[in-house]
Amino acid sequence: MKRQTERYKITTPSESINLELIRDFVGKLARRAGFAEDNVNKIQLATDEACTNVVKHAYKNLPVGPIQVEITLNNEKFVVTVSDKGVGFDIANLTRPDMVEYLNQFKKGGLGIHLIQTLMDQVTFRVNPFHKNSVKMIKYIHRTESADKLRQQEIIMKRSRNRR
């Protein structure tokens, strides 16, 4: 049976205390869409990273602003869009990290965008500082991941579990 497109939205102040609320919101809707628990965890972690970037960077040195998380789902895909009205960033200045060097030097932080791109199937950024910055993350419901992508996702999920 074909599911009509459903839309859900939550808006919270950009404070760390609200990240759990956002993770729960996204997780419940991902389960409702039919994802297995491992993919629910990947969607939650990618969303958590996007929201953490807003909390840490978008309103840095500014009063707390809103984080808006919008979910659109249908039979084909699950779309999470995280938006803010902060300073934004230049995606062109980001470079893909050398994971071997990163792990050998025991670095921490700085992998949020890489993590989001690895865990989700499609990611796009729109930057319009102080008006609307957004990251749109898509997970296809019936897509089979490549062995290499699954291996990278497993490393990220394992490191994430060890961090908690």
Tab-separated table of N, CA and C in Angstrom:
chain	number	residue	atom	x	y	z
A	1	MET	N	0.839	-1.177	0.000
A	1	MET	CA	0.000	0.000	0.000
A	1	MET	C	0.882	1.238	0.000
A	2	LYS	N	0.569	2.170	-0.852
A	2	LYS	CA	1.367	3.385	-0.966
A	2	LYS	C	1.040	4.346	0.181
A	3	ARG	N	2.081	4.786	0.842
A	3	ARG	CA	1.938	5.732	1.945
A	3	ARG	C	1.985	7.148	1.379
A	4	GLN	N	1.080	7.980	1.849
A	4	GLN	CA	1.139	9.386	1.471
A	4	GLN	C	2.315	10.024	2.207
A	5	THR	N	2.820	11.076	1.645
A	5	THR	CA	3.909	11.793	2.297
A	5	THR	C	3.418	12.389	3.610
A	6	GLU	N	4.200	12.135	4.660
A	6	GLU	CA	3.888	12.665	5.988
A	6	GLU	C	4.965	13.679	6.363
A	7	ARG	N	4.564	14.736	7.054
A	7	ARG	CA	5.515	15.772	7.480
A	7	ARG	C	5.360	16.034	8.978
A	8	TYR	N	6.513	16.178	9.630
A	8	TYR	CA	6.544	16.455	11.063
A	8	TYR	C	7.613	17.513	11.319
A	9	LYS	N	7.431	18.314	12.347
A	9	LYS	CA	8.391	19.372	12.625
A	9	LYS	C	8.496	19.602	14.129
A	10	ILE	N	9.720	19.864	14.577
A	10	ILE	CA	9.954	20.252	15.963
A	10	ILE	C	10.938	21.421	15.943
A	11	THR	N	10.686	22.402	16.786
A	11	THR	CA	11.583	23.545	16.917
A	11	THR	C	11.932	23.690	18.388
A	12	THR	N	13.239	23.784	18.665
A	12	THR	CA	13.702	23.926	20.050
A	12	THR	C	14.757	25.025	20.112
A	13	PRO	N	15.022	25.547	21.299
A	13	PRO	CA	16.179	26.435	21.453
A	13	PRO	C	17.467	25.635	21.203
A	14	SER	N	18.489	26.288	20.681
A	14	SER	CA	19.753	25.594	20.352
A	14	SER	C	20.596	25.399	21.606
A	15	GLU	N	20.145	24.488	22.443
A	15	GLU	CA	20.846	24.154	23.685
A	15	GLU	C	21.027	22.641	23.744
A	16	SER	N	22.170	22.217	24.270
A	16	SER	CA	22.490	20.784	24.332
A	16	SER	C	21.410	19.964	25.022
A	17	ILE	N	20.750	20.539	25.998
A	17	ILE	CA	19.729	19.812	26.754
A	17	ILE	C	18.597	19.318	25.839
A	18	ASN	N	18.402	19.934	24.687
A	18	ASN	CA	17.322	19.542	23.778
A	18	ASN	C	17.713	18.457	22.783
A	19	LEU	N	18.989	18.061	22.752
A	19	LEU	CA	19.432	17.063	21.774
A	19	LEU	C	18.751	15.708	21.993
A	20	GLU	N	18.560	15.307	23.227
A	20	GLU	CA	17.889	14.036	23.505
A	20	GLU	C	16.444	14.053	22.993
A	21	LEU	N	15.755	15.162	23.199
A	21	LEU	CA	14.385	15.314	22.706
A	21	LEU	C	14.340	15.159	21.178
A	22	ILE	N	15.299	15.776	20.505
A	22	ILE	CA	15.357	15.687	19.032
A	22	ILE	C	15.675	14.259	18.598
A	23	ARG	N	16.642	13.602	19.276
A	23	ARG	CA	16.979	12.198	18.936
A	23	ARG	C	15.753	11.300	19.087
A	24	ASP	N	15.004	11.466	20.163
A	24	ASP	CA	13.804	10.649	20.382
A	24	ASP	C	12.761	10.897	19.296
A	25	PHE	N	12.542	12.157	18.955
A	25	PHE	CA	11.589	12.538	17.908
A	25	PHE	C	11.954	11.857	16.579
A	26	VAL	N	13.216	11.964	16.200
A	26	VAL	CA	13.676	11.387	14.928
A	26	VAL	C	13.620	9.854	14.988
A	27	GLY	N	14.036	9.275	16.106
A	27	GLY	CA	14.046	7.819	16.235
A	27	GLY	C	12.652	7.202	16.122
A	28	LYS	N	11.687	7.803	16.790
A	28	LYS	CA	10.313	7.270	16.726
A	28	LYS	C	9.762	7.322	15.308
A	29	LEU	N	10.046	8.401	14.593
A	29	LEU	CA	9.542	8.500	13.218
A	29	LEU	C	10.289	7.560	12.273
A	30	ALA	N	11.583	7.344	12.500
A	30	ALA	CA	12.345	6.406	11.665
A	30	ALA	C	11.828	4.977	11.861
A	31	ARG	N	11.511	4.622	13.106
A	31	ARG	CA	10.935	3.283	13.362
A	31	ARG	C	9.575	3.162	12.685
A	32	ARG	N	8.772	4.204	12.765
A	32	ARG	CA	7.450	4.198	12.124
A	32	ARG	C	7.593	4.032	10.604
A	33	ALA	N	8.665	4.584	10.026
A	33	ALA	CA	8.894	4.466	8.581
A	33	ALA	C	9.287	3.043	8.189
A	34	GLY	N	9.701	2.221	9.170
A	34	GLY	CA	10.021	0.826	8.888
A	34	GLY	C	11.497	0.492	8.897
A	35	PHE	N	12.362	1.408	9.331
A	35	PHE	CA	13.793	1.115	9.378
A	35	PHE	C	14.116	0.127	10.498
A	36	ALA	N	15.091	-0.735	10.243
A	36	ALA	CA	15.635	-1.614	11.278
A	36	ALA	C	16.394	-0.742	12.281
A	37	GLU	N	16.606	-1.293	13.484
A	37	GLU	CA	17.199	-0.504	14.567
A	37	GLU	C	18.591	0.046	14.212
A	38	ASP	N	19.406	-0.689	13.441
A	38	ASP	CA	20.736	-0.159	13.102
A	38	ASP	C	20.627	1.089	12.237
A	39	ASN	N	19.681	1.125	11.319
A	39	ASN	CA	19.499	2.330	10.509
A	39	ASN	C	18.850	3.453	11.304
A	40	VAL	N	17.974	3.121	12.246
A	40	VAL	CA	17.410	4.152	13.131
A	40	VAL	C	18.554	4.842	13.876
A	41	ASN	N	19.507	4.042	14.385
A	41	ASN	CA	20.645	4.610	15.116
A	41	ASN	C	21.503	5.502	14.221
A	42	LYS	N	21.685	5.117	12.964
A	42	LYS	CA	22.481	5.931	12.026
A	42	LYS	C	21.781	7.271	11.757
A	43	ILE	N	20.483	7.235	11.550
A	43	ILE	CA	19.725	8.467	11.298
A	43	ILE	C	19.774	9.367	12.529
A	44	GLN	N	19.611	8.770	13.713
A	44	GLN	CA	19.669	9.560	14.949
A	44	GLN	C	21.054	10.192	15.132
A	45	LEU	N	22.116	9.427	14.880
A	45	LEU	CA	23.465	9.951	15.071
A	45	LEU	C	23.757	11.077	14.078
A	46	ALA	N	23.365	10.903	12.814
A	46	ALA	CA	23.581	11.963	11.813
A	46	ALA	C	22.827	13.230	12.210
A	47	THR	N	21.581	13.073	12.653
A	47	THR	CA	20.788	14.231	13.080
A	47	THR	C	21.409	14.878	14.313
A	48	ASP	N	21.860	14.065	15.248
A	48	ASP	CA	22.499	14.575	16.460
A	48	ASP	C	23.740	15.397	16.104
A	49	GLU	N	24.542	14.909	15.153
A	49	GLU	CA	25.737	15.657	14.730
A	49	GLU	C	25.357	16.991	14.103
A	50	ALA	N	24.333	16.992	13.253
A	50	ALA	CA	23.897	18.241	12.607
A	50	ALA	C	23.409	19.237	13.662
A	51	CYS	N	22.634	18.761	14.629
A	51	CYS	CA	22.119	19.643	15.687
A	51	CYS	C	23.233	20.103	16.621
A	52	THR	N	24.183	19.226	16.914
A	52	THR	CA	25.327	19.615	17.752
A	52	THR	C	26.138	20.715	17.072
A	53	ASN	N	26.295	20.624	15.753
A	53	ASN	CA	26.986	21.687	15.017
A	53	ASN	C	26.257	23.017	15.167
A	54	VAL	N	24.934	22.983	15.148
A	54	VAL	CA	24.164	24.218	15.349
A	54	VAL	C	24.426	24.764	16.752
A	55	VAL	N	24.335	23.886	17.767
A	55	VAL	CA	24.532	24.319	19.158
A	55	VAL	C	25.938	24.911	19.343
A	56	LYS	N	26.961	24.242	18.785
A	56	LYS	CA	28.347	24.663	19.006
A	56	LYS	C	28.778	25.841	18.142
A	57	HIS	N	28.283	25.904	16.898
A	57	HIS	CA	28.853	26.861	15.950
A	57	HIS	C	27.889	27.914	15.406
A	58	ALA	N	26.638	27.567	15.161
A	58	ALA	CA	25.743	28.498	14.445
A	58	ALA	C	25.479	29.772	15.230
A	59	TYR	N	25.323	29.638	16.541
A	59	TYR	CA	24.997	30.818	17.355
A	59	TYR	C	26.145	31.180	18.293
A	60	LYS	N	27.361	30.785	17.925
A	60	LYS	CA	28.524	31.085	18.759
A	60	LYS	C	28.637	32.606	18.942
A	61	ASN	N	28.763	33.029	20.178
A	61	ASN	CA	28.842	34.449	20.543
A	61	ASN	C	27.557	35.221	20.238
A	62	LEU	N	26.460	34.499	20.045
A	62	LEU	CA	25.151	35.119	19.804
A	62	LEU	C	24.163	34.566	20.832
A	63	PRO	N	23.034	35.247	21.036
A	63	PRO	CA	22.001	34.646	21.897
A	63	PRO	C	21.515	33.324	21.306
A	64	VAL	N	21.010	32.450	22.173
A	64	VAL	CA	20.489	31.159	21.717
A	64	VAL	C	19.399	31.394	20.677
A	65	GLY	N	19.461	30.655	19.583
A	65	GLY	CA	18.464	30.762	18.523
A	65	GLY	C	17.759	29.427	18.325
A	66	PRO	N	16.864	29.354	17.376
A	66	PRO	CA	16.116	28.106	17.177
A	66	PRO	C	16.861	27.072	16.319
A	67	ILE	N	16.596	25.804	16.630
A	67	ILE	CA	16.930	24.679	15.746
A	67	ILE	C	15.588	24.126	15.285
A	68	GLN	N	15.420	23.989	14.012
A	68	GLN	CA	14.195	23.395	13.486
A	68	GLN	C	14.562	22.065	12.809
A	69	VAL	N	13.861	21.011	13.192
A	69	VAL	CA	14.072	19.698	12.586
A	69	VAL	C	12.765	19.287	11.921
A	70	GLU	N	12.826	19.098	10.618
A	70	GLU	CA	11.643	18.721	9.853
A	70	GLU	C	11.870	17.337	9.240
A	71	ILE	N	10.878	16.475	9.393
A	71	ILE	CA	10.938	15.119	8.842
A	71	ILE	C	9.864	14.995	7.763
A	72	THR	N	10.272	14.480	6.630
A	72	THR	CA	9.330	14.139	5.569
A	72	THR	C	9.569	12.672	5.238
A	73	LEU	N	8.513	11.868	5.233
A	73	LEU	CA	8.695	10.453	4.935
A	73	LEU	C	7.570	9.941	4.040
A	74	ASN	N	7.956	8.969	3.232
A	74	ASN	CA	6.990	8.253	2.387
A	74	ASN	C	7.523	6.848	2.173
A	75	ASN	N	6.995	6.104	1.227
A	75	ASN	CA	7.430	4.718	0.998
A	75	ASN	C	8.861	4.623	0.508
A	76	GLU	N	9.364	5.680	-0.083
A	76	GLU	CA	10.677	5.661	-0.714
A	76	GLU	C	11.805	6.147	0.184
A	77	LYS	N	11.564	7.224	0.912
A	77	LYS	CA	12.672	7.852	1.640
A	77	LYS	C	12.230	8.546	2.921
A	78	PHE	N	13.243	8.783	3.765
A	78	PHE	CA	13.096	9.479	5.045
A	78	PHE	C	14.021	10.693	4.970
A	79	VAL	N	13.459	11.876	5.051
A	79	VAL	CA	14.236	13.102	4.873
A	79	VAL	C	14.233	13.893	6.177
A	80	VAL	N	15.426	14.211	6.663
A	80	VAL	CA	15.575	15.034	7.857
A	80	VAL	C	16.230	16.340	7.425
A	81	THR	N	15.598	17.456	7.731
A	81	THR	CA	16.184	18.767	7.434
A	81	THR	C	16.362	19.517	8.749
A	82	VAL	N	17.611	19.861	9.045
A	82	VAL	CA	17.948	20.620	10.251
A	82	VAL	C	18.265	22.047	9.814
A	83	SER	N	17.553	23.016	10.391
A	83	SER	CA	17.732	24.416	9.987
A	83	SER	C	18.030	25.299	11.190
A	84	ASP	N	18.757	26.387	10.919
A	84	ASP	CA	19.027	27.398	11.949
A	84	ASP	C	19.093	28.766	11.287
A	85	LYS	N	19.203	29.797	12.106
A	85	LYS	CA	19.333	31.166	11.610
A	85	LYS	C	20.642	31.784	12.104
A	86	GLY	N	21.665	30.952	12.213
A	86	GLY	CA	22.958	31.391	12.730
A	86	GLY	C	23.899	31.886	11.653
A	87	VAL	N	25.196	31.800	11.970
A	87	VAL	CA	26.219	32.393	11.110
A	87	VAL	C	26.487	31.615	9.831
A	88	GLY	N	26.178	30.324	9.808
A	88	GLY	CA	26.445	29.521	8.611
A	88	GLY	C	27.914	29.203	8.469
A	89	PHE	N	28.262	28.481	7.421
A	89	PHE	CA	29.658	28.134	7.159
A	89	PHE	C	29.816	27.886	5.660
A	90	ASP	N	31.057	27.882	5.232
A	90	ASP	CA	31.343	27.676	3.813
A	90	ASP	C	31.707	26.209	3.592
A	91	ILE	N	30.784	25.460	3.035
A	91	ILE	CA	30.999	24.025	2.820
A	91	ILE	C	32.189	23.781	1.896
A	92	ALA	N	32.497	24.730	1.008
A	92	ALA	CA	33.614	24.562	0.073
A	92	ALA	C	34.955	24.521	0.803
A	93	ASN	N	35.014	25.084	2.021
A	93	ASN	CA	36.271	25.086	2.781
A	93	ASN	C	36.502	23.806	3.562
A	94	LEU	N	35.519	22.926	3.589
A	94	LEU	CA	35.685	21.675	4.324
A	94	LEU	C	36.414	20.658	3.459
A	95	THR	N	37.357	19.952	4.061
A	95	THR	CA	38.069	18.897	3.334
A	95	THR	C	37.740	17.556	3.980
A	96	ARG	N	37.764	16.531	3.170
A	96	ARG	CA	37.507	15.184	3.684
A	96	ARG	C	38.708	14.760	4.528
A	97	PRO	N	38.475	14.349	5.774
A	97	PRO	CA	39.604	13.990	6.643
A	97	PRO	C	40.276	12.689	6.203
A	98	ASP	N	41.576	12.627	6.455
A	98	ASP	CA	42.333	11.385	6.260
A	98	ASP	C	42.115	10.573	7.534
A	99	MET	N	41.249	9.574	7.457
A	99	MET	CA	40.841	8.841	8.659
A	99	MET	C	42.003	8.082	9.303
A	100	VAL	N	42.938	7.575	8.508
A	100	VAL	CA	44.082	6.856	9.074
A	100	VAL	C	44.892	7.813	9.939
A	101	GLU	N	45.218	8.992	9.396
A	101	GLU	CA	45.971	9.981	10.156
A	101	GLU	C	45.174	10.455	11.371
A	102	TYR	N	43.892	10.669	11.170
A	102	TYR	CA	43.031	11.136	12.255
A	102	TYR	C	43.058	10.152	13.426
A	103	LEU	N	42.880	8.871	13.117
A	103	LEU	CA	42.852	7.854	14.176
A	103	LEU	C	44.224	7.645	14.797
A	104	ASN	N	45.287	7.709	13.980
A	104	ASN	CA	46.638	7.528	14.508
A	104	ASN	C	47.027	8.639	15.487
A	105	GLN	N	46.472	9.824	15.282
A	105	GLN	CA	46.818	10.949	16.152
A	105	GLN	C	45.807	11.123	17.297
A	106	PHE	N	44.859	10.198	17.420
A	106	PHE	CA	43.848	10.227	18.486
A	106	PHE	C	43.140	11.583	18.562
A	107	LYS	N	42.852	12.154	17.393
A	107	LYS	CA	42.168	13.451	17.380
A	107	LYS	C	40.727	13.281	17.850
A	108	LYS	N	40.150	14.376	18.318
A	108	LYS	CA	38.741	14.390	18.715
A	108	LYS	C	38.060	15.560	18.017
A	109	GLY	N	36.808	15.351	17.640
A	109	GLY	CA	36.019	16.417	17.034
A	109	GLY	C	36.396	16.657	15.582
A	110	GLY	N	35.591	17.474	14.919
A	110	GLY	CA	35.885	17.858	13.544
A	110	GLY	C	35.433	16.879	12.488
A	111	LEU	N	34.695	15.841	12.865
A	111	LEU	CA	34.259	14.832	11.893
A	111	LEU	C	32.763	14.885	11.617
A	112	GLY	N	32.054	15.860	12.153
A	112	GLY	CA	30.601	15.883	12.053
A	112	GLY	C	30.066	15.777	10.630
A	113	ILE	N	30.580	16.598	9.728
A	113	ILE	CA	30.086	16.598	8.349
A	113	ILE	C	30.434	15.268	7.665
A	114	HIS	N	31.660	14.795	7.866
A	114	HIS	CA	32.072	13.502	7.297
A	114	HIS	C	31.167	12.378	7.807
A	115	LEU	N	30.911	12.401	9.089
A	115	LEU	CA	30.046	11.387	9.711
A	115	LEU	C	28.643	11.426	9.097
A	116	ILE	N	28.082	12.608	8.968
A	116	ILE	CA	26.733	12.758	8.393
A	116	ILE	C	26.714	12.207	6.968
A	117	GLN	N	27.729	12.552	6.177
A	117	GLN	CA	27.768	12.101	4.784
A	117	GLN	C	27.961	10.594	4.673
A	118	THR	N	28.634	9.996	5.647
A	118	THR	CA	28.860	8.550	5.617
A	118	THR	C	27.613	7.780	6.050
A	119	LEU	N	26.898	8.295	7.030
A	119	LEU	CA	25.745	7.567	7.577
A	119	LEU	C	24.479	7.707	6.726
A	120	MET	N	24.362	8.812	5.994
A	120	MET	CA	23.146	9.048	5.215
A	120	MET	C	23.417	8.784	3.733
A	121	ASP	N	22.345	8.632	2.935
A	121	ASP	CA	22.498	8.320	1.514
A	121	ASP	C	22.731	9.557	0.660
A	122	GLN	N	22.187	10.669	1.082
A	122	GLN	CA	22.327	11.909	0.306
A	122	GLN	C	22.279	13.080	1.282
A	123	VAL	N	23.186	14.046	1.099
A	123	VAL	CA	23.252	15.195	2.004
A	123	VAL	C	23.468	16.457	1.178
A	124	THR	N	22.682	17.487	1.446
A	124	THR	CA	22.875	18.778	0.782
A	124	THR	C	22.820	19.890	1.827
A	125	PHE	N	23.586	20.929	1.554
A	125	PHE	CA	23.662	22.074	2.452
A	125	PHE	C	23.165	23.324	1.729
A	126	ARG	N	22.472	24.168	2.456
A	126	ARG	CA	22.086	25.495	1.965
A	126	ARG	C	22.484	26.484	3.043
A	127	VAL	N	23.243	27.474	2.658
A	127	VAL	CA	23.743	28.435	3.635
A	127	VAL	C	23.291	29.834	3.247
A	128	ASN	N	22.555	30.451	4.140
A	128	ASN	CA	22.112	31.840	4.006
A	128	ASN	C	22.185	32.447	5.409
A	129	PRO	N	23.403	32.891	5.814
A	129	PRO	CA	23.634	33.328	7.191
A	129	PRO	C	22.578	34.290	7.725
A	130	PHE	N	22.167	34.023	8.945
A	130	PHE	CA	21.199	34.816	9.724
A	130	PHE	C	19.782	34.787	9.144
A	131	HIS	N	19.551	34.031	8.080
A	131	HIS	CA	18.201	33.868	7.528
A	131	HIS	C	17.773	32.409	7.647
A	132	LYS	N	18.456	31.525	6.909
A	132	LYS	CA	18.154	30.098	7.022
A	132	LYS	C	19.312	29.280	6.455
A	133	ASN	N	19.980	28.577	7.351
A	133	ASN	CA	20.992	27.590	6.964
A	133	ASN	C	20.348	26.234	7.169
A	134	SER	N	20.608	25.295	6.275
A	134	SER	CA	20.007	23.978	6.487
A	134	SER	C	20.883	22.871	5.923
A	135	VAL	N	20.759	21.717	6.553
A	135	VAL	CA	21.343	20.491	6.024
A	135	VAL	C	20.190	19.508	5.831
A	136	LYS	N	20.080	19.006	4.610
A	136	LYS	CA	19.020	18.054	4.254
A	136	LYS	C	19.674	16.687	4.110
A	137	MET	N	19.199	15.723	4.907
A	137	MET	CA	19.802	14.387	4.944
A	137	MET	C	18.735	13.365	4.547
A	138	ILE	N	19.061	12.541	3.562
A	138	ILE	CA	18.086	11.559	3.065
A	138	ILE	C	18.608	10.142	3.321
A	139	LYS	N	17.722	9.295	3.820
A	139	LYS	CA	17.992	7.858	3.946
A	139	LYS	C	16.893	7.150	3.164
A	140	TYR	N	17.294	6.396	2.141
A	140	TYR	CA	16.319	5.652	1.345
A	140	TYR	C	15.914	4.393	2.083
A	141	ILE	N	14.644	4.082	2.046
A	141	ILE	CA	14.111	2.993	2.859
A	141	ILE	C	14.532	1.621	2.340
A	142	HIS	N	14.657	1.447	1.044
A	142	HIS	CA	14.958	0.125	0.503
A	142	HIS	C	16.303	0.080	-0.220
A	143	ARG	N	17.244	0.900	0.147
A	143	ARG	CA	18.539	0.934	-0.522
A	143	ARG	C	19.505	-0.035	0.148
A	144	THR	N	20.284	-0.742	-0.665
A	144	THR	CA	21.325	-1.627	-0.155
A	144	THR	C	22.646	-0.882	-0.188
A	145	GLU	N	23.336	-0.838	0.945
A	145	GLU	CA	24.615	-0.128	1.051
A	145	GLU	C	25.743	-0.969	0.469
A	146	SER	N	26.788	-0.318	-0.056
A	146	SER	CA	27.976	-1.030	-0.510
A	146	SER	C	28.716	-1.574	0.710
A	147	ALA	N	29.535	-2.602	0.483
A	147	ALA	CA	30.295	-3.200	1.587
A	147	ALA	C	31.233	-2.181	2.216
A	148	ASP	N	31.852	-1.326	1.391
A	148	ASP	CA	32.770	-0.307	1.910
A	148	ASP	C	32.032	0.710	2.783
A	149	LYS	N	30.868	1.159	2.309
A	149	LYS	CA	30.110	2.134	3.103
A	149	LYS	C	29.630	1.512	4.409
A	150	LEU	N	29.191	0.246	4.366
A	150	LEU	CA	28.769	-0.430	5.596
A	150	LEU	C	29.916	-0.537	6.597
A	151	ARG	N	31.130	-0.810	6.093
A	151	ARG	CA	32.307	-0.923	6.957
A	151	ARG	C	32.602	0.438	7.621
A	152	GLN	N	32.532	1.520	6.832
A	152	GLN	CA	32.767	2.860	7.385
A	152	GLN	C	31.695	3.218	8.423
A	153	GLN	N	30.447	2.876	8.124
A	153	GLN	CA	29.362	3.162	9.058
A	153	GLN	C	29.548	2.393	10.362
A	154	GLU	N	29.990	1.135	10.257
A	154	GLU	CA	30.193	0.320	11.451
A	154	GLU	C	31.283	0.909	12.343
A	155	ILE	N	32.360	1.417	11.730
A	155	ILE	CA	33.442	2.051	12.504
A	155	ILE	C	32.894	3.266	13.251
A	156	ILE	N	32.107	4.079	12.553
A	156	ILE	CA	31.539	5.276	13.175
A	156	ILE	C	30.597	4.896	14.311
A	157	MET	N	29.726	3.916	14.076
A	157	MET	CA	28.763	3.536	15.104
A	157	MET	C	29.478	2.942	16.322
A	158	LYS	N	30.541	2.148	16.079
A	158	LYS	CA	31.296	1.556	17.186
A	158	LYS	C	31.967	2.651	18.014
A	159	ARG	N	32.582	3.619	17.339
A	159	ARG	CA	33.226	4.734	18.053
A	159	ARG	C	32.191	5.556	18.817
A	160	SER	N	31.006	5.713	18.213
A	160	SER	CA	29.951	6.474	18.879
A	160	SER	C	29.503	5.783	20.162
A	161	ARG	N	29.354	4.457	20.103
A	161	ARG	CA	28.940	3.706	21.298
A	161	ARG	C	30.008	3.799	22.381
A	162	ASN	N	31.289	3.772	21.982
A	162	ASN	CA	32.376	3.853	22.963
A	162	ASN	C	32.455	5.224	23.618
A	163	ARG	N	31.989	6.260	22.900
A	163	ARG	CA	32.016	7.631	23.414
A	163	ARG	C	30.976	7.862	24.487
A	164	ARG	N	29.893	7.103	24.444
A	164	ARG	CA	28.778	7.330	25.387
A	164	ARG	C	29.029	6.729	26.728
